[in-house]
Coordinates of C-alpha atoms (C1' of nucleotides) in Angstrom, one line a residue:
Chain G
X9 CA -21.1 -3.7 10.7
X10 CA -19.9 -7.4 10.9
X11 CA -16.4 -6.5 10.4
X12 CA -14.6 -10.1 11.5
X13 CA -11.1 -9.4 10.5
X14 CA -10.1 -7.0 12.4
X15 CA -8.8 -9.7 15.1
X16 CA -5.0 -10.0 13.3
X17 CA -4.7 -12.8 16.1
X18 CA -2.0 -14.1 17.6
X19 CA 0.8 -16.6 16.1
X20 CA -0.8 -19.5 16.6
X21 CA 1.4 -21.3 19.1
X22 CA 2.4 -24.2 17.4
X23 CA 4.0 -23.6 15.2
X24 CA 7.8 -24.3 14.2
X25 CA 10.1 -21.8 12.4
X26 CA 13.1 -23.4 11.0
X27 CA 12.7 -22.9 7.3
X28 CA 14.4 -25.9 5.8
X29 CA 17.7 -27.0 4.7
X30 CA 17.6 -28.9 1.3
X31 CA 16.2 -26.6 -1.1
X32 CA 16.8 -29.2 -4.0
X33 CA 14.9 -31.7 -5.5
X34 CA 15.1 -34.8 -4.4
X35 CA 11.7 -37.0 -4.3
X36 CA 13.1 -39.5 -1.8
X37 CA 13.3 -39.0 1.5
X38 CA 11.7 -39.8 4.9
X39 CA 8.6 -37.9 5.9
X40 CA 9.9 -35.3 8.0
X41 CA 12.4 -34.4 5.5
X42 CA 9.5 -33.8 2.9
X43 CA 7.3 -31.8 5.3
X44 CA 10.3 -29.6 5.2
X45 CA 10.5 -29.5 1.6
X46 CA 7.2 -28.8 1.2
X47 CA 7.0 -25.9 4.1
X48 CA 9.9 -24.5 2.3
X49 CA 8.1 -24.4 -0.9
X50 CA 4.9 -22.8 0.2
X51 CA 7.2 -20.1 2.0
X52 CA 9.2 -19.6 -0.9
X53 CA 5.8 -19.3 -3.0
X54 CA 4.1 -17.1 -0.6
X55 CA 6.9 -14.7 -0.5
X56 CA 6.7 -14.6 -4.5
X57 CA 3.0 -13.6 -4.4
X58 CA 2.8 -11.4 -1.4
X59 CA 5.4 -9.4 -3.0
X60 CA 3.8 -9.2 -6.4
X61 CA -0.1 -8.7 -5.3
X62 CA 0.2 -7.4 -1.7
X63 CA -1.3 -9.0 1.1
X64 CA -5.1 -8.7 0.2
X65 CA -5.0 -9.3 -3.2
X66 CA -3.1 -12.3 -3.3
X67 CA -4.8 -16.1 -3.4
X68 CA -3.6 -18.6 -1.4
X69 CA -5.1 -20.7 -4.5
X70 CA -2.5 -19.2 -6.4
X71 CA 0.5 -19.8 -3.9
X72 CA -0.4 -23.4 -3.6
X73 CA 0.0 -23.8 -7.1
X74 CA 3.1 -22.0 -7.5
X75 CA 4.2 -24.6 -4.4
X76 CA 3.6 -27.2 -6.4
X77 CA 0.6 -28.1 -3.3
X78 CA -3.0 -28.8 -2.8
X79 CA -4.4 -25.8 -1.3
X80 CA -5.4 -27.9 2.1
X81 CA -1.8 -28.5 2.8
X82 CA -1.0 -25.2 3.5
X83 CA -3.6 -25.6 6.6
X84 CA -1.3 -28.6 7.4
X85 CA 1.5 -25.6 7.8
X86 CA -0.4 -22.2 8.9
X87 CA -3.3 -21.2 10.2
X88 CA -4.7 -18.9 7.9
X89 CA -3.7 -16.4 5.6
X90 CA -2.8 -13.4 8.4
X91 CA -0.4 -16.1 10.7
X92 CA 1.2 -17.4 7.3
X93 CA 2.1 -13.6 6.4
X94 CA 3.3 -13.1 9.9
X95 CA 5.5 -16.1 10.1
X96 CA 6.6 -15.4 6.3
X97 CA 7.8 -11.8 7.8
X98 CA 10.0 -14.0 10.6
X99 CA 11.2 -16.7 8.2
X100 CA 12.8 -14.4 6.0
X101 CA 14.1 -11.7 7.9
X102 CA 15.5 -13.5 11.1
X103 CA 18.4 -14.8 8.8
X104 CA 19.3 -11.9 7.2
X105 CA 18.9 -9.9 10.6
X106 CA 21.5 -13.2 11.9
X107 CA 23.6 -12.3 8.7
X108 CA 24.2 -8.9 9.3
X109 CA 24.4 -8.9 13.0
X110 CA 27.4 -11.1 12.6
X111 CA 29.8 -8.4 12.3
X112 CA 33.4 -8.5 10.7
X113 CA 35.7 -8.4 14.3
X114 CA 36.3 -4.8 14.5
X115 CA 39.6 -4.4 12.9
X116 CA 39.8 -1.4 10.5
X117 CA 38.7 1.9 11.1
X118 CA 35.4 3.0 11.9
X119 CA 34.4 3.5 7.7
X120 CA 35.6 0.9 6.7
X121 CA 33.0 -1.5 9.8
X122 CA 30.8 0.7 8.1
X123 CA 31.2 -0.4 4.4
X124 CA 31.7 -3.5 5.0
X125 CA 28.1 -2.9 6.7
X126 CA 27.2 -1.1 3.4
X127 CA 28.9 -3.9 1.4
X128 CA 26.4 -6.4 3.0
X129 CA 23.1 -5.0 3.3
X130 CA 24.2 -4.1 -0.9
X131 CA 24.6 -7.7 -1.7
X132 CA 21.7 -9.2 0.6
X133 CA 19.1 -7.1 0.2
X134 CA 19.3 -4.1 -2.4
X135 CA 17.5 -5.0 -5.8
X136 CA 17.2 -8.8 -4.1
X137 CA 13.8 -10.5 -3.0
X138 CA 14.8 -9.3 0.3
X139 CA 14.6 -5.5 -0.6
X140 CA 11.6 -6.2 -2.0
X141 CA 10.6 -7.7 1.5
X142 CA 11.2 -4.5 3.1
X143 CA 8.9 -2.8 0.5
X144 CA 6.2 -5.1 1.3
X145 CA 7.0 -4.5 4.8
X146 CA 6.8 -0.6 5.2
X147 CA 3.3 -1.6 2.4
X148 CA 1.5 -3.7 4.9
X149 CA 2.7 -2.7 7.8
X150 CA 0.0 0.0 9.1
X151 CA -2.6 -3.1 8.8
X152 CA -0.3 -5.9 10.5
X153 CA 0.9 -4.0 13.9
X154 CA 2.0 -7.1 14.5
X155 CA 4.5 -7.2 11.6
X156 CA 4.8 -3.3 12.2
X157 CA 5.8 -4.0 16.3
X158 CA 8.2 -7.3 15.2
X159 CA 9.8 -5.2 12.3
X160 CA 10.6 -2.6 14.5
X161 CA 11.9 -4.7 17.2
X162 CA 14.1 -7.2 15.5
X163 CA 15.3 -4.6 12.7
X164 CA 14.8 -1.0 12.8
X165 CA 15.7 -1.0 16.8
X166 CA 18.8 -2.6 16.2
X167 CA 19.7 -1.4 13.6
X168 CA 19.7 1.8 14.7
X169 CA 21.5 0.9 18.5
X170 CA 24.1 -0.5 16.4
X171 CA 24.4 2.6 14.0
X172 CA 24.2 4.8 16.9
X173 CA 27.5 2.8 18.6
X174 CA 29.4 3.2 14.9
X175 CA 28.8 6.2 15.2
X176 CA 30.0 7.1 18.4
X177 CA 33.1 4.9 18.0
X178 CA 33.9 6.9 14.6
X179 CA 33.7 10.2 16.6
X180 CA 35.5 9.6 19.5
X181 CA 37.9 8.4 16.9
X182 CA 38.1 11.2 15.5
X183 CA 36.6 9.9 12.3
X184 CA 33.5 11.6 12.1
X185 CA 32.9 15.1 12.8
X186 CA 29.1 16.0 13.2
X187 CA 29.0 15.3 16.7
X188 CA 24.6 15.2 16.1
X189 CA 24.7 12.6 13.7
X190 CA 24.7 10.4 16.7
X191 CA 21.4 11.3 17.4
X192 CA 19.8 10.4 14.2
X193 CA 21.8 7.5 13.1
X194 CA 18.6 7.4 10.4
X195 CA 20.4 9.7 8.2
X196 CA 23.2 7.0 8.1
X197 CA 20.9 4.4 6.7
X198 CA 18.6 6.6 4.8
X199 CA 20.3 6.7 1.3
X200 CA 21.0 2.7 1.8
X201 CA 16.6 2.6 2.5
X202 CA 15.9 4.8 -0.3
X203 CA 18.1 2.8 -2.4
X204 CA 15.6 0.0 -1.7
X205 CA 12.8 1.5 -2.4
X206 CA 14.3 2.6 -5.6
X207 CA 15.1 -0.3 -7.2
X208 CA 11.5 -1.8 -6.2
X209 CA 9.7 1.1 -7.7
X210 CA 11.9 3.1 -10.4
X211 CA 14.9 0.8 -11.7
X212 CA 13.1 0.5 -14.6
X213 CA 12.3 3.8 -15.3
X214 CA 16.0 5.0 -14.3
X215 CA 18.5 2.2 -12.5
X216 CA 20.3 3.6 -9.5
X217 CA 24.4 2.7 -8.7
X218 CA 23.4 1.7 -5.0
X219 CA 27.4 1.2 -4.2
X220 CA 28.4 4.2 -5.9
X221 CA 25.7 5.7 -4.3
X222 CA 26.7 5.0 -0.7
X223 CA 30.3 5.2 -1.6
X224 CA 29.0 9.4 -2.0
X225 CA 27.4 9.4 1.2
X226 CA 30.2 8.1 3.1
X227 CA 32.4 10.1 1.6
X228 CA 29.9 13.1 3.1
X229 CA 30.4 11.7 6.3
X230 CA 33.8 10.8 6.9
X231 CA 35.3 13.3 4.3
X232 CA 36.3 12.5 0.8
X233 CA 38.7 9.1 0.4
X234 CA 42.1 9.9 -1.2
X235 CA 41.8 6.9 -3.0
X236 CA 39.8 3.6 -3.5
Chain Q
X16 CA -25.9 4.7 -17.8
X17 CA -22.2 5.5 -16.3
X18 CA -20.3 8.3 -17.8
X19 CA -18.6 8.0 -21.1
X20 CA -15.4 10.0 -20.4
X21 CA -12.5 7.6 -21.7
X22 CA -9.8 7.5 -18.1
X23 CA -10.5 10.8 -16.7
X24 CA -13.9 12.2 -15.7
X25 CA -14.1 15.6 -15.3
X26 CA -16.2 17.7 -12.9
X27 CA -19.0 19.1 -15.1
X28 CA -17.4 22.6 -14.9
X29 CA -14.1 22.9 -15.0
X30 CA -13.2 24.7 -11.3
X31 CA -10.3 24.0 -8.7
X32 CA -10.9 20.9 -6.8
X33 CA -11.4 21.7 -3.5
X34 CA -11.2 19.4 -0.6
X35 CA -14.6 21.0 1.7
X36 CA -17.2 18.5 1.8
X37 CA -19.4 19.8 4.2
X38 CA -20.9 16.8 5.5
X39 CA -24.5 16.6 5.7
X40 CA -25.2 20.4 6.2
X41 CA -26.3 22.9 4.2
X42 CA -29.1 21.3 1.6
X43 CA -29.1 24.7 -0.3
X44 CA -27.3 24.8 -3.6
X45 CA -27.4 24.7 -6.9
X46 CA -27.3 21.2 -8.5
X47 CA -23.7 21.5 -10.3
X48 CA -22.6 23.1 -7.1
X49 CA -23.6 19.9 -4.9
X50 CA -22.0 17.5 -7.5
X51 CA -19.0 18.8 -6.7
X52 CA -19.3 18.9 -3.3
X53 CA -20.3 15.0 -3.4
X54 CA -17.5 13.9 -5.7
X55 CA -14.7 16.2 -3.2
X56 CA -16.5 14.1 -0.2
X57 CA -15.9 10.6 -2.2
X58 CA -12.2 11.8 -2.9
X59 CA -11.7 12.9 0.8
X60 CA -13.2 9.3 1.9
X61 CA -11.3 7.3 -0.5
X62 CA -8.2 8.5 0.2
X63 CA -8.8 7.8 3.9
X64 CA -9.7 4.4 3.4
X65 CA -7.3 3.5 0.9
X66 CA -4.5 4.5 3.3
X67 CA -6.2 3.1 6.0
X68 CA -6.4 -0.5 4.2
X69 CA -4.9 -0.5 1.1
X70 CA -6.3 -0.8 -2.2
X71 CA -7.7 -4.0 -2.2
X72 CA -9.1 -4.3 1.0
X73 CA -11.2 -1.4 0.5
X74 CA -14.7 -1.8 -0.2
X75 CA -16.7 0.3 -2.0
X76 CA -19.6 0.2 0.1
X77 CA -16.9 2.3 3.3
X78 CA -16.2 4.8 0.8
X79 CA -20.1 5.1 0.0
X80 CA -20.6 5.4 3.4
X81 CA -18.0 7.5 4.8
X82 CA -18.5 9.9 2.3
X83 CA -22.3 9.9 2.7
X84 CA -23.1 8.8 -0.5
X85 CA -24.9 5.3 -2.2
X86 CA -23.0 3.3 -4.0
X87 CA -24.0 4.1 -7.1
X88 CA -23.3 7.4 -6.7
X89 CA -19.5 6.9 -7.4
X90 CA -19.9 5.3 -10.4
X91 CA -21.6 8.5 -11.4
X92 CA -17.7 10.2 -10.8
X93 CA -15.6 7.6 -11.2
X94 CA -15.4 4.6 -14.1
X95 CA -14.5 1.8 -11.3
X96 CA -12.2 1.0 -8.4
X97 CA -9.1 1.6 -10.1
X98 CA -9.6 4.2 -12.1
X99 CA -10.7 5.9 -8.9
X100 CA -7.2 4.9 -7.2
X101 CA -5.5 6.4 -9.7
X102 CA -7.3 9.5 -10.0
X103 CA -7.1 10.2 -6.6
X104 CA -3.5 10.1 -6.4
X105 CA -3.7 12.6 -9.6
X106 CA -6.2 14.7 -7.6
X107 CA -3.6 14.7 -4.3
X108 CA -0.5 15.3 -5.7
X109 CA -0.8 17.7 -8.5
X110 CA -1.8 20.8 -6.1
X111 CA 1.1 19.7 -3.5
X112 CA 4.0 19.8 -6.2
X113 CA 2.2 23.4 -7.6
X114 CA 2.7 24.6 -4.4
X115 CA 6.1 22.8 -3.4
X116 CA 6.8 24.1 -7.1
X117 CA 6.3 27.4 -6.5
X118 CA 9.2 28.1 -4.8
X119 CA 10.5 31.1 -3.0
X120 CA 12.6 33.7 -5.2
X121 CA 16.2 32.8 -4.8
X122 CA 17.1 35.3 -2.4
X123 CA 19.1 33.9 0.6
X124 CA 22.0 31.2 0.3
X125 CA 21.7 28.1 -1.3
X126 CA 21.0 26.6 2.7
X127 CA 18.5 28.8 2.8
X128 CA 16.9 27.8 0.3
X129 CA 17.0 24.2 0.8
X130 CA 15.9 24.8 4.4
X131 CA 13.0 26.7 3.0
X132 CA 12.1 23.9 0.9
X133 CA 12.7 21.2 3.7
X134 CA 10.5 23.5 5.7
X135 CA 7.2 23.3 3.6
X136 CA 8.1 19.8 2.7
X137 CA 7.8 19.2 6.8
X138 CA 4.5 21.3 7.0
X139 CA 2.8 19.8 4.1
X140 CA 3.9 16.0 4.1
X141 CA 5.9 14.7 6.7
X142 CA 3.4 13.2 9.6
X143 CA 0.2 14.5 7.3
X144 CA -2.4 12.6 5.6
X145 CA -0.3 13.1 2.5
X146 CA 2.4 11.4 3.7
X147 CA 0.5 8.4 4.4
X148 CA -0.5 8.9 0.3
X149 CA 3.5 8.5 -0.3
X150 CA 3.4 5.4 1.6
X151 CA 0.6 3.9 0.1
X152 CA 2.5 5.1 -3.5
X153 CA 5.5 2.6 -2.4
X154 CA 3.0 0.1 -1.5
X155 CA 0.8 -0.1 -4.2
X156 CA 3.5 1.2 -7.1
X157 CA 4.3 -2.1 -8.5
X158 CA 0.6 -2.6 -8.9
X159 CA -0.1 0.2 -10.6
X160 CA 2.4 0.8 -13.3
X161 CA 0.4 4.1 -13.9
X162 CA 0.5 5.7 -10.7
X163 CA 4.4 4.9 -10.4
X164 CA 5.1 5.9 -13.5
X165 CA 2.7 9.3 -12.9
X166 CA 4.4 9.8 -9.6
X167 CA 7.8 8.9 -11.2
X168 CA 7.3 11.6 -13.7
X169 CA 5.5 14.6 -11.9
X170 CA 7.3 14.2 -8.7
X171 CA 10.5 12.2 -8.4
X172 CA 12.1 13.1 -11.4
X173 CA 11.2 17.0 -10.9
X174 CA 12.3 16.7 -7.5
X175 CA 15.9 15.3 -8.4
X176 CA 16.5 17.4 -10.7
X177 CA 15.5 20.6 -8.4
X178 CA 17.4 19.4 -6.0
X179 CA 20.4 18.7 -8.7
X180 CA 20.1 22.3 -9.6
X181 CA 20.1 23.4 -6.3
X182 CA 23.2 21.2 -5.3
X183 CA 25.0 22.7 -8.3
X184 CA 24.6 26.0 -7.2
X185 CA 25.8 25.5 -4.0
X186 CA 29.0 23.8 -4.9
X187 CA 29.4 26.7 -7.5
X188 CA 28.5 29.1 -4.8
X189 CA 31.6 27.0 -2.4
X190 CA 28.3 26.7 -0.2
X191 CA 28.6 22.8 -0.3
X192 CA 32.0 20.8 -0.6
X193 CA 31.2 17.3 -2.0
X194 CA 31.1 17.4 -6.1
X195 CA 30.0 14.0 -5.9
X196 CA 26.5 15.0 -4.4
X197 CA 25.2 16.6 -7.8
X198 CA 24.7 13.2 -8.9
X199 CA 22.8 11.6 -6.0
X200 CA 20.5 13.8 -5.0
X201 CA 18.5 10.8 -3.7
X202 CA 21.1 11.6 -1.0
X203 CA 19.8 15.1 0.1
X204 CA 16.6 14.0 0.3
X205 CA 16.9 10.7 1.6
X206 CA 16.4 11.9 5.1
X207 CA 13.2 13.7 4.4
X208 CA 11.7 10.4 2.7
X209 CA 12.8 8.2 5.7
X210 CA 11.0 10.6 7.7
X211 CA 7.4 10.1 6.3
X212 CA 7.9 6.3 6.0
X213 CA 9.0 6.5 10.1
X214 CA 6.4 8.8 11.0
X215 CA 3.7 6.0 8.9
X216 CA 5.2 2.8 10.4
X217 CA 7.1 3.4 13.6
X218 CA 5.6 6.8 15.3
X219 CA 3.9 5.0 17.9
X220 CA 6.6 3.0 19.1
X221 CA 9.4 5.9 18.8
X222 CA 8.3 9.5 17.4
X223 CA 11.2 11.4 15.7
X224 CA 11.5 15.0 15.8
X225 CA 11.5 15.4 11.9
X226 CA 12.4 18.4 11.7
X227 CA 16.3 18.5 14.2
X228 CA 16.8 15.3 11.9
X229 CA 16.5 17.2 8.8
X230 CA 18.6 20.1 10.7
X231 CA 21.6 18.0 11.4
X232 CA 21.6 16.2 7.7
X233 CA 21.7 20.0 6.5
X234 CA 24.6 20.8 8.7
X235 CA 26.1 17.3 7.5
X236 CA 26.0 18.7 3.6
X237 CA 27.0 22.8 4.5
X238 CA 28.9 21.8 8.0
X239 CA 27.8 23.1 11.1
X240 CA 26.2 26.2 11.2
X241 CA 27.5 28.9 13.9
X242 CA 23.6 29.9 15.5
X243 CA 20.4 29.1 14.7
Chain F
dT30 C1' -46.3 34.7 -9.3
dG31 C1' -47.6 30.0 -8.8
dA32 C1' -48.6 25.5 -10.8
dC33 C1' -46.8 22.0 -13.5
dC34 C1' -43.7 19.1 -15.8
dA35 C1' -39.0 17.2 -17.8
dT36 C1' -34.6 16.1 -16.4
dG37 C1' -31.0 13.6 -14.5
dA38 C1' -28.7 13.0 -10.0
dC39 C1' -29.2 9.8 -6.7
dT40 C1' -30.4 5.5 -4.6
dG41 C1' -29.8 0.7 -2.9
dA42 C1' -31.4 -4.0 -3.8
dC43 C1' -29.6 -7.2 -6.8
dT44 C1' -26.4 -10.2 -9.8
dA45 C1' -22.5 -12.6 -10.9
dG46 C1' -18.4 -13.8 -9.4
dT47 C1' -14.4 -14.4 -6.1
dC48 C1' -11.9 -16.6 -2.5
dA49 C1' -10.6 -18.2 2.5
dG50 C1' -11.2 -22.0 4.8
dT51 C1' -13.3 -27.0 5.4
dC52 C1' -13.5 -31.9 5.2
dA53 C1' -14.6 -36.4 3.1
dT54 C1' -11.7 -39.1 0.6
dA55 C1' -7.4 -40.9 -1.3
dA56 C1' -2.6 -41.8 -1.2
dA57 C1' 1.6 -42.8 1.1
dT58 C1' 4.1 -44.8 4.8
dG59 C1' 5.9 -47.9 8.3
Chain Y
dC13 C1' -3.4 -52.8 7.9
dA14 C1' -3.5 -48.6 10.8
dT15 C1' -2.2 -44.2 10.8
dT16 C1' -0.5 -40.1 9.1
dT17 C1' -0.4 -36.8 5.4
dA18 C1' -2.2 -34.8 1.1
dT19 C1' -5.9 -33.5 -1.9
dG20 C1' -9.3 -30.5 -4.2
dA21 C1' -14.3 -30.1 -4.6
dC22 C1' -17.2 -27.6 -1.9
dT23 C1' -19.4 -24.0 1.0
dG24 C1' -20.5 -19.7 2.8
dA25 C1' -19.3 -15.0 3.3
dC26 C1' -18.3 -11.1 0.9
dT27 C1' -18.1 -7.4 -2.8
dA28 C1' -17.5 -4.9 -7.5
dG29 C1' -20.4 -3.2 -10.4
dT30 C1' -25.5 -2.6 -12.4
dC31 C1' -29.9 -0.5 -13.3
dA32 C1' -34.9 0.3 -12.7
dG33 C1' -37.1 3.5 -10.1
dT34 C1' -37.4 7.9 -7.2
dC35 C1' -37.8 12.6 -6.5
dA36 C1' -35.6 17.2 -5.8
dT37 C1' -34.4 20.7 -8.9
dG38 C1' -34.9 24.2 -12.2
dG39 C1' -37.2 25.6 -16.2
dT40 C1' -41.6 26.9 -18.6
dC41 C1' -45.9 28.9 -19.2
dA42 C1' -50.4 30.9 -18.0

DNA sequence: TGACCATGACTGACTAGTCAGTCATAAATG
DNA sequence: CATTTATGACTGACTAGTCAGTCATGGTCA
């Protein structure tokens, strides 16, 4: 069979990354500045319709018109659909990766790193865009190993070396009792994953309190909280 | 003409639905009997090329072919594309909650239990082909308004509430120490779900011994256990 | 039993439509 | 005005769904 598409190439080298500053409106401006605008647009657009139609089903017709674009002027910004879903995966992530990396200086104890871990990944990514990202990721995933291998890299591996070293810290603290749980720092992160998946699949049919949520699993971990 | 059955064709008589599909051997049957041979091999290859590439980068004409069949032929089972999709995930999931259902007489401890449950839930999905089908559940969900709400119903909202019931017992029992847990079970099974998805996305780059990781999360909930 | 149809399951070439990617042309810019 | 950037009509590849025709199957009858 002529099956083409089975390439999933390459980022095509040249390409830049920086995802715009001025989000606004704003006609005026120098050329550059536009570009930007309009990069940021199509991103922002794409995201929208990956997200609601998947990566197949979604037309590029259709982003272009949510950008506000001529479909040729995406071609002036990716090189086809596969490189623009790879870069989208990049764009979005490698800020919120940046965002949460920047840890609070370790001050307090070991649960409280930990909630105010919890307190972030709540606010920037459960029931946001973002968590719907991560849907879309783990979706397309299997048929992007590209996005599978850079999700893995930039996210899951970290995320789970820096878990792993909480974790640690909290039990030769003293904090945290099941010495094991240092070998699956999955099950730290699990409810928090679940709770995205929730809200992109089920909050309508019954919402979930993500917080309270992980406030309960904590609570498993470290031992109740005598008070708030 | 294409059958008349309003959403869900049925196999001419009303038997099991087995999964066989001898492929290409055996001529000798009766004509019913065939039928339902062909329709289990179009199920068997739809469901592997619908995980493989999604719903809508699956063409009709694989699943013709993988399942040794024309074209047509589906039509003769199946109203179109969708309606397919949907049934499938009917046809997959109904006998694995029947049999998840089904579960052992409440004998042992409330650990026991779960562990029992955890077990089969490792045998039958974790890693499996069926696993896959939960990942392409969370991938093609918000598409398909009827599976989620299907799987919502028949297998999310069963599942949290047996797992509710079970956590109840065991706090009742003194088994379990957090009250809280009764109302996140997402929280018990959490773990399990992380699993598949890991085991879909991320195997190849680091496998995870499922079944330890499930171990420890149990000994998180009841504490430690003294020998195996 | 063996010959002979009637049935309908099955086929696959075909239609009508979709959509990624191109490129000649137009607009904007400096 | 020369050059860069944007446009959208267009093309070619591809595919869901159709349907007229085929022929194995199972029933009927001498």
């Amino acid at each position: 069979m002529p099956r083409k598409s089975t390439k999933l190439s390459r980022p095509p080298a040249g390409s830049g990354d920086h995802v715009s500053a001025a989000r606004g409106e704003m006609p005026a401006s120098n050329r550059a500045t536009r570009a930007l605008e309009r990069r940021a647009a199509i991103v922002e657009a794409a995201m929208e319709e990956f997200i609601g139609r998947g990566f197949a089903a979604t037309r590029l017709d259709d982003i272009a018109k949510r950008a506000g674009v001529a479909k040729g002027t995406i071609y002036l910004h990716f090189k086809d659909k596969e490189s623009m879903f790879e870069e989208l995966v990049r764009i979005v992530i490698v800020p919120v990766v940046a965002r949460l990396t920047a840890l609070p200086p370790p001050t307090g104890s070991v649960r409280d790193l930990i909630e105010a871990f919890a307190g972030n990944f709540l606010k920037e990514v459960i029931g946001t865009r973002r968590g719907d990202l991560v849907r879309l990721i783990v979706a397309e995933g299997p048929r992007f190993p590209a996005v599978a291998d850079f999700y893995y890299r930039e996210v899951v591996s970290r995320g789970i070396a820096a878990m792993r070293g909480l974790i640690e810290l909290g039990i030769a603290r003293g904090e945290i009792r099941q010495k094991d749980l240092a070998r699956y720092p999955q099950i730290l992160v699990a409810p928090a994953m679940i709770a995205v998946i929730w809200q992109s699949l089920f909050a309508r049919h019954a919402p979930l309190d993500a917080q309270d949520m992980l406030r309960v699993h904590l609570d498993l971990i470290f031992g109740e909280r005598r008070t708030t």
